[in-house]
């Protein structure tokens, strides 16, 4: 992958894609050799070798937020009758929380490494391999789901349009897709660049990330594929810490862990007010274009 010099290309819908796009084989080689094989590469994915109690609570909170958002859309579903698929289930925290609620869960991931480390009891519910192929097999077998979730997946794939269309084919009438992606080229990031708080586009990271969406252009993207936007919410805007010189983790990299820990504690505190109020806060962030990541709930 090192032989490529990636360029940014703005699509007609406003989101950014890399050029040239790596081939499927090159991308598979990148992930198989780098993504989960050593501690440094593990950190680059957002995963760690282990998590403390606050980190676990934080991951469970985000899983609960996703479940709440889906239940809020379909409040009358009986838990034991809910069919739930997560594409790119990673460490398995969301699968585990959904299973605890009685949902019938199934996962897809290209590697067993992360889930075997953090939620090994969920591994038997996961099919490992190429997501596009597995989704086609599910469709061919007549399998369908009420909900499908992808967390930080769409930005990694060569063809996000095709992935969403493949998922659309296995969603039951009235069901929903929820996906979370980084909020890149966001108003907050661009303001930080304008003010010199950062000196480069720190979120630009090919070949790991191939597409770069923000809250505004991602909605246009899914509408162009025939989906309707049901709801939008964001996660805490950790990049807000760039705006104070003592917490700017770009200028002082040692501040990064402190910023992350502050985010965890603030989100856990806000959730104590109730999931309904916490979700309302996350929706209000999205309403002003803020949030380090954002989630879209879409339907057909």
Tab-separated table of C-alpha atoms in Angstrom:
chain	number	residue	atom	x	y	z
A	1	UNK	CA	0.000	0.000	0.000
A	2	UNK	CA	2.959	2.343	0.522
A	3	UNK	CA	3.441	2.752	-3.262
A	4	UNK	CA	0.221	4.760	-3.546
A	5	UNK	CA	-0.032	8.517	-3.254
A	6	UNK	CA	-3.663	9.118	-2.399
A	7	UNK	CA	-5.479	12.227	-3.568
A	8	UNK	CA	-8.734	13.715	-2.310
A	9	UNK	CA	-11.663	13.841	-4.719
A	10	UNK	CA	-14.879	15.646	-3.844
A	11	UNK	CA	-17.904	13.760	-5.144
A	12	UNK	CA	-20.953	15.524	-6.644
A	13	UNK	CA	-22.789	14.821	-3.371
A	14	UNK	CA	-20.114	16.636	-1.370
A	15	UNK	CA	-18.338	13.833	0.448
A	16	UNK	CA	-14.655	13.042	-0.122
A	17	UNK	CA	-13.225	9.841	-1.619
A	18	UNK	CA	-9.632	8.781	-2.141
A	19	UNK	CA	-8.037	8.384	-5.538
A	20	UNK	CA	-6.776	5.973	-6.701
A	21	UNK	CA	-9.039	3.520	-4.915
A	22	UNK	CA	-7.107	0.439	-3.760
A	23	UNK	CA	-8.141	-2.900	-5.162
A	24	UNK	CA	-9.994	-5.431	-3.060
A	25	UNK	CA	-6.875	-7.586	-2.892
A	26	UNK	CA	-4.671	-4.707	-1.759
A	27	UNK	CA	-7.136	-3.734	0.938
A	28	UNK	CA	-7.428	-7.296	2.198
A	29	UNK	CA	-3.639	-7.493	2.404
A	30	UNK	CA	-3.501	-4.214	4.343
A	31	UNK	CA	-5.997	-5.373	6.946
A	32	UNK	CA	-4.747	-8.930	7.269
A	33	UNK	CA	-1.136	-7.869	7.778
A	34	UNK	CA	-1.559	-4.685	9.796
A	35	UNK	CA	-4.926	-4.081	11.364
A	36	UNK	CA	-5.060	-6.549	14.226
A	37	UNK	CA	-1.649	-8.129	14.307
A	38	UNK	CA	0.299	-5.981	16.762
A	39	UNK	CA	-0.341	-3.562	19.608
A	40	UNK	CA	0.438	-0.416	17.625
A	41	UNK	CA	-1.852	-1.406	14.761
A	42	UNK	CA	-4.540	-2.329	17.275
A	43	UNK	CA	-4.417	1.194	18.696
A	44	UNK	CA	-4.810	2.645	15.203
A	45	UNK	CA	-8.187	0.917	14.918
A	46	UNK	CA	-9.430	2.437	18.162
A	47	UNK	CA	-9.045	-0.911	19.933
A	48	UNK	CA	-6.745	-1.595	22.859
A	49	UNK	CA	-5.298	-4.703	24.436
A	50	UNK	CA	-7.606	-4.224	27.422
A	51	UNK	CA	-10.085	-1.710	28.861
A	52	UNK	CA	-10.601	-0.387	32.362
A	53	UNK	CA	-14.025	-0.147	34.004
A	54	UNK	CA	-14.777	3.335	32.669
A	55	UNK	CA	-13.835	2.302	29.131
A	56	UNK	CA	-16.081	-0.748	29.328
A	57	UNK	CA	-18.939	1.382	30.679
A	58	UNK	CA	-18.369	3.868	27.848
A	59	UNK	CA	-18.557	1.174	25.171
A	60	UNK	CA	-21.641	-0.309	26.753
A	61	UNK	CA	-23.207	3.159	26.876
A	62	UNK	CA	-22.690	3.646	23.153
A	63	UNK	CA	-24.172	0.210	22.524
A	64	UNK	CA	-27.172	1.116	24.676
A	65	UNK	CA	-27.540	4.388	22.764
A	66	UNK	CA	-27.789	2.496	19.474
A	67	UNK	CA	-30.319	0.067	20.921
A	68	UNK	CA	-32.350	2.958	22.355
A	69	UNK	CA	-32.355	4.750	18.993
A	70	UNK	CA	-33.670	1.645	17.226
A	71	UNK	CA	-36.269	0.959	19.908
A	72	UNK	CA	-37.338	4.591	19.703
A	73	UNK	CA	-38.037	4.078	15.997
A	74	UNK	CA	-39.858	0.748	16.476
A	75	UNK	CA	-41.211	0.861	20.060
A	76	UNK	CA	-43.728	-1.957	19.644
A	77	UNK	CA	-41.338	-4.735	18.701
A	78	UNK	CA	-41.228	-7.686	21.103
A	79	UNK	CA	-37.568	-8.257	22.112
A	80	UNK	CA	-37.651	-12.021	21.531
A	81	UNK	CA	-38.883	-11.399	17.987
A	82	UNK	CA	-36.268	-8.807	17.010
A	83	UNK	CA	-33.776	-9.987	14.388
A	84	UNK	CA	-30.569	-7.968	14.533
A	85	UNK	CA	-27.484	-7.983	12.313
A	86	UNK	CA	-24.251	-6.098	12.883
A	87	UNK	CA	-21.871	-5.813	9.942
A	88	UNK	CA	-18.355	-5.254	11.225
A	89	UNK	CA	-19.140	-6.279	14.788
A	90	UNK	CA	-15.520	-5.859	15.924
A	91	UNK	CA	-15.140	-6.390	19.643
A	92	UNK	CA	-18.744	-7.520	20.045
A	93	UNK	CA	-19.949	-5.092	22.719
A	94	UNK	CA	-23.113	-4.174	20.805
A	95	UNK	CA	-23.919	-7.793	19.965
A	96	UNK	CA	-23.578	-8.667	23.629
A	97	UNK	CA	-25.823	-5.835	24.857
A	98	UNK	CA	-28.477	-6.603	22.241
A	99	UNK	CA	-28.409	-10.308	23.115
A	100	UNK	CA	-28.868	-9.423	26.799
A	101	UNK	CA	-32.139	-7.728	25.825
A	102	UNK	CA	-33.391	-10.904	24.213
A	103	UNK	CA	-32.753	-9.896	20.618
A	104	UNK	CA	-31.787	-12.548	18.084
A	105	UNK	CA	-28.352	-11.322	17.081
A	106	UNK	CA	-25.995	-12.181	14.278
A	107	UNK	CA	-22.693	-10.584	13.304
A	108	UNK	CA	-20.365	-10.344	10.333
A	109	UNK	CA	-16.681	-9.494	10.538
A	110	UNK	CA	-13.570	-10.175	8.482
A	111	UNK	CA	-11.513	-11.157	11.542
A	112	UNK	CA	-12.166	-13.086	14.739
A	113	UNK	CA	-9.333	-11.347	16.591
A	114	UNK	CA	-11.235	-8.532	18.328
A	115	UNK	CA	-14.358	-10.428	19.363
A	116	UNK	CA	-12.327	-13.402	20.599
A	117	UNK	CA	-10.409	-11.032	22.836
A	118	UNK	CA	-13.259	-8.989	24.294
A	119	UNK	CA	-16.538	-10.931	23.922
A	120	UNK	CA	-15.631	-14.528	23.055
A	121	UNK	CA	-19.101	-15.772	24.034
A	122	UNK	CA	-20.478	-13.882	21.013
A	123	UNK	CA	-18.075	-15.445	18.502
A	124	UNK	CA	-20.387	-18.355	17.674
A	125	UNK	CA	-22.999	-15.858	16.450
A	126	UNK	CA	-20.578	-14.262	13.983
A	127	UNK	CA	-19.815	-15.270	10.407
A	128	UNK	CA	-16.256	-14.374	9.448
A	129	UNK	CA	-15.235	-13.453	5.924
A	130	UNK	CA	-16.110	-11.060	3.110
A	131	UNK	CA	-19.145	-8.977	4.115
A	132	UNK	CA	-20.409	-8.518	0.552
A	133	UNK	CA	-20.362	-12.263	-0.088
A	134	UNK	CA	-21.955	-13.106	3.280
A	135	UNK	CA	-24.735	-10.570	2.715
A	136	UNK	CA	-25.459	-12.088	-0.694
A	137	UNK	CA	-25.601	-15.541	0.902
A	138	UNK	CA	-28.035	-14.272	3.541
A	139	UNK	CA	-30.239	-12.796	0.819
A	140	UNK	CA	-30.103	-15.992	-1.264
A	141	UNK	CA	-31.123	-18.049	1.756
A	142	UNK	CA	-34.147	-15.820	2.392
A	143	UNK	CA	-32.798	-14.427	5.655
A	144	UNK	CA	-34.029	-10.976	6.715
A	145	UNK	CA	-33.606	-8.664	9.695
A	146	UNK	CA	-35.482	-5.931	11.505
A	147	UNK	CA	-32.304	-3.964	12.108
A	148	UNK	CA	-28.805	-3.811	10.709
A	149	UNK	CA	-26.040	-1.755	12.319
A	150	UNK	CA	-22.596	-0.763	11.074
A	151	UNK	CA	-20.212	1.081	13.376
A	152	UNK	CA	-17.258	2.743	11.668
A	153	UNK	CA	-17.438	0.456	8.653
A	154	UNK	CA	-18.715	2.504	5.721
A	155	UNK	CA	-15.660	4.765	5.595
A	156	UNK	CA	-13.385	1.727	5.200
A	157	UNK	CA	-14.960	-0.025	2.219
A	158	UNK	CA	-14.236	0.414	-1.478
A	159	UNK	CA	-17.906	0.578	-2.490
A	160	UNK	CA	-20.128	1.968	0.297
A	161	UNK	CA	-23.031	2.339	-2.138
A	162	UNK	CA	-23.059	-1.366	-2.948
A	163	UNK	CA	-22.711	-2.340	0.704
A	164	UNK	CA	-25.805	-0.333	1.635
A	165	UNK	CA	-27.739	-1.752	-1.313
A	166	UNK	CA	-26.798	-5.298	-0.292
A	167	UNK	CA	-28.031	-4.621	3.239
A	168	UNK	CA	-31.234	-3.044	1.951
A	169	UNK	CA	-32.192	-6.366	0.342
A	170	UNK	CA	-32.261	-8.176	3.700
A	171	UNK	CA	-34.111	-5.561	5.774
A	172	UNK	CA	-37.703	-6.421	6.627
A	173	UNK	CA	-40.480	-3.978	5.669
A	174	UNK	CA	-40.552	-1.256	8.310
A	175	UNK	CA	-37.050	-2.134	9.483
A	176	UNK	CA	-34.036	0.153	9.601
A	177	UNK	CA	-30.318	0.446	8.987
A	178	UNK	CA	-28.244	2.388	11.498
A	179	UNK	CA	-24.674	3.259	10.659
A	180	UNK	CA	-22.067	5.337	12.439
A	181	UNK	CA	-19.202	7.068	10.644
A	182	UNK	CA	-16.661	9.757	11.540
A	183	UNK	CA	-17.849	13.339	11.114
A	184	UNK	CA	-15.027	14.442	8.809
A	185	UNK	CA	-14.604	17.840	7.203
A	186	UNK	CA	-17.108	18.981	9.808
A	187	UNK	CA	-17.674	22.672	10.605
A	188	UNK	CA	-15.739	22.237	13.856
A	189	UNK	CA	-12.745	20.643	12.128
A	190	UNK	CA	-12.663	23.279	9.417
A	191	UNK	CA	-12.846	26.054	12.019
A	192	UNK	CA	-9.922	24.459	13.883
A	193	UNK	CA	-7.929	24.510	10.639
A	194	UNK	CA	-8.928	28.098	9.912
A	195	UNK	CA	-7.793	29.262	13.357
A	196	UNK	CA	-4.508	27.349	13.183
A	197	UNK	CA	-5.457	25.086	16.084
A	198	UNK	CA	-4.414	22.191	13.871
A	199	UNK	CA	-2.078	22.451	10.898
A	200	UNK	CA	-3.217	19.476	8.843
A	201	UNK	CA	-6.266	17.346	8.170
A	202	UNK	CA	-5.557	14.874	10.945
A	203	UNK	CA	-8.558	12.724	9.995
A	204	UNK	CA	-7.181	12.022	6.493
A	205	UNK	CA	-5.940	8.439	6.816
A	206	UNK	CA	-5.954	6.338	3.642
A	207	UNK	CA	-5.975	3.445	2.998
A	208	UNK	CA	-7.734	2.799	6.326
A	209	UNK	CA	-10.405	5.397	5.496
A	210	UNK	CA	-11.484	5.631	1.870
A	211	UNK	CA	-14.626	7.807	2.117
A	212	UNK	CA	-15.084	10.894	4.300
A	213	UNK	CA	-18.591	11.949	5.256
A	214	UNK	CA	-20.054	14.675	7.437
A	215	UNK	CA	-23.559	15.071	8.818
A	216	UNK	CA	-24.803	17.190	5.930
A	217	UNK	CA	-23.407	15.405	2.895
A	218	UNK	CA	-24.024	11.906	4.242
A	219	UNK	CA	-27.756	12.551	4.286
A	220	UNK	CA	-27.604	13.527	0.623
A	221	UNK	CA	-25.555	10.402	-0.054
A	222	UNK	CA	-28.149	7.994	1.378
A	223	UNK	CA	-31.044	9.838	-0.254
A	224	UNK	CA	-29.327	9.404	-3.623
A	225	UNK	CA	-29.479	5.640	-3.013
A	226	UNK	CA	-33.229	5.688	-2.398
A	227	UNK	CA	-33.181	5.690	1.402
A	228	UNK	CA	-35.089	8.028	3.685
A	229	UNK	CA	-33.426	9.577	6.726
A	230	UNK	CA	-35.274	8.619	9.896
A	231	UNK	CA	-33.019	10.159	12.530
A	232	UNK	CA	-29.557	11.626	13.079
A	233	UNK	CA	-27.475	11.779	16.245
A	234	UNK	CA	-23.848	12.414	17.170
A	235	UNK	CA	-21.282	11.320	19.697
A	236	UNK	CA	-19.414	13.735	21.947
A	237	UNK	CA	-17.301	16.269	19.990
A	238	UNK	CA	-13.926	15.393	21.491
A	239	UNK	CA	-12.323	17.772	18.989
A	240	UNK	CA	-13.794	20.650	20.990
A	241	UNK	CA	-10.737	20.288	23.231
A	242	UNK	CA	-8.639	21.645	20.353
A	243	UNK	CA	-10.075	25.086	21.072
A	244	UNK	CA	-8.281	25.558	24.402
A	245	UNK	CA	-4.475	25.796	24.391
A	246	UNK	CA	-4.124	23.690	27.526
A	247	UNK	CA	-6.222	20.833	26.120
A	248	UNK	CA	-5.207	20.991	22.458
A	249	UNK	CA	-4.098	17.410	21.858
A	250	UNK	CA	-2.772	18.219	18.390
A	251	UNK	CA	-0.278	20.770	19.674
A	252	UNK	CA	0.479	18.637	22.738
A	253	UNK	CA	-0.015	14.942	21.997
A	254	UNK	CA	0.244	14.093	25.687
A	255	UNK	CA	-3.189	15.721	26.123
A	256	UNK	CA	-4.875	13.129	23.914
A	257	UNK	CA	-5.480	10.576	26.648
A	258	UNK	CA	-6.773	13.298	28.971
A	259	UNK	CA	-9.229	14.507	26.315
A	260	UNK	CA	-10.466	10.976	25.732
A	261	UNK	CA	-10.872	10.362	29.466
A	262	UNK	CA	-12.768	13.629	29.869
A	263	UNK	CA	-15.107	12.621	27.041
A	264	UNK	CA	-15.797	9.278	28.684
A	265	UNK	CA	-16.592	10.817	32.052
A	266	UNK	CA	-18.771	13.572	30.612
A	267	UNK	CA	-20.817	11.142	28.526
A	268	UNK	CA	-21.273	8.704	31.397
A	269	UNK	CA	-22.385	11.601	33.606
A	270	UNK	CA	-24.897	12.875	31.044
A	271	UNK	CA	-26.356	9.401	30.609
A	272	UNK	CA	-27.166	9.339	34.319
A	273	UNK	CA	-29.964	11.812	33.526
A	274	UNK	CA	-31.672	9.067	31.515
A	275	UNK	CA	-31.202	7.602	28.068
A	276	UNK	CA	-34.000	9.753	26.671
A	277	UNK	CA	-32.240	12.955	27.707
A	278	UNK	CA	-28.842	11.673	26.643
A	279	UNK	CA	-30.209	10.747	23.212
A	280	UNK	CA	-31.817	14.189	22.921
A	281	UNK	CA	-28.407	15.723	23.632
A	282	UNK	CA	-26.807	13.565	20.924
A	283	UNK	CA	-29.502	14.633	18.463
A	284	UNK	CA	-28.958	18.297	19.295
A	285	UNK	CA	-25.240	17.921	18.567
A	286	UNK	CA	-26.070	16.555	15.124
A	287	UNK	CA	-28.467	19.440	14.595
A	288	UNK	CA	-25.575	21.913	14.672
A	289	UNK	CA	-23.175	19.681	12.739
A	290	UNK	CA	-21.077	18.700	15.748
A	291	UNK	CA	-19.908	15.333	17.046
A	292	UNK	CA	-16.746	13.341	16.373
A	293	UNK	CA	-18.894	10.543	14.946
A	294	UNK	CA	-22.514	10.594	13.888
A	295	UNK	CA	-25.201	8.008	13.373
A	296	UNK	CA	-27.849	7.883	10.683
A	297	UNK	CA	-30.963	5.759	10.942
A	298	UNK	CA	-32.280	5.124	7.452
A	299	UNK	CA	-35.161	3.201	5.942
A	300	UNK	CA	-36.624	2.458	2.541
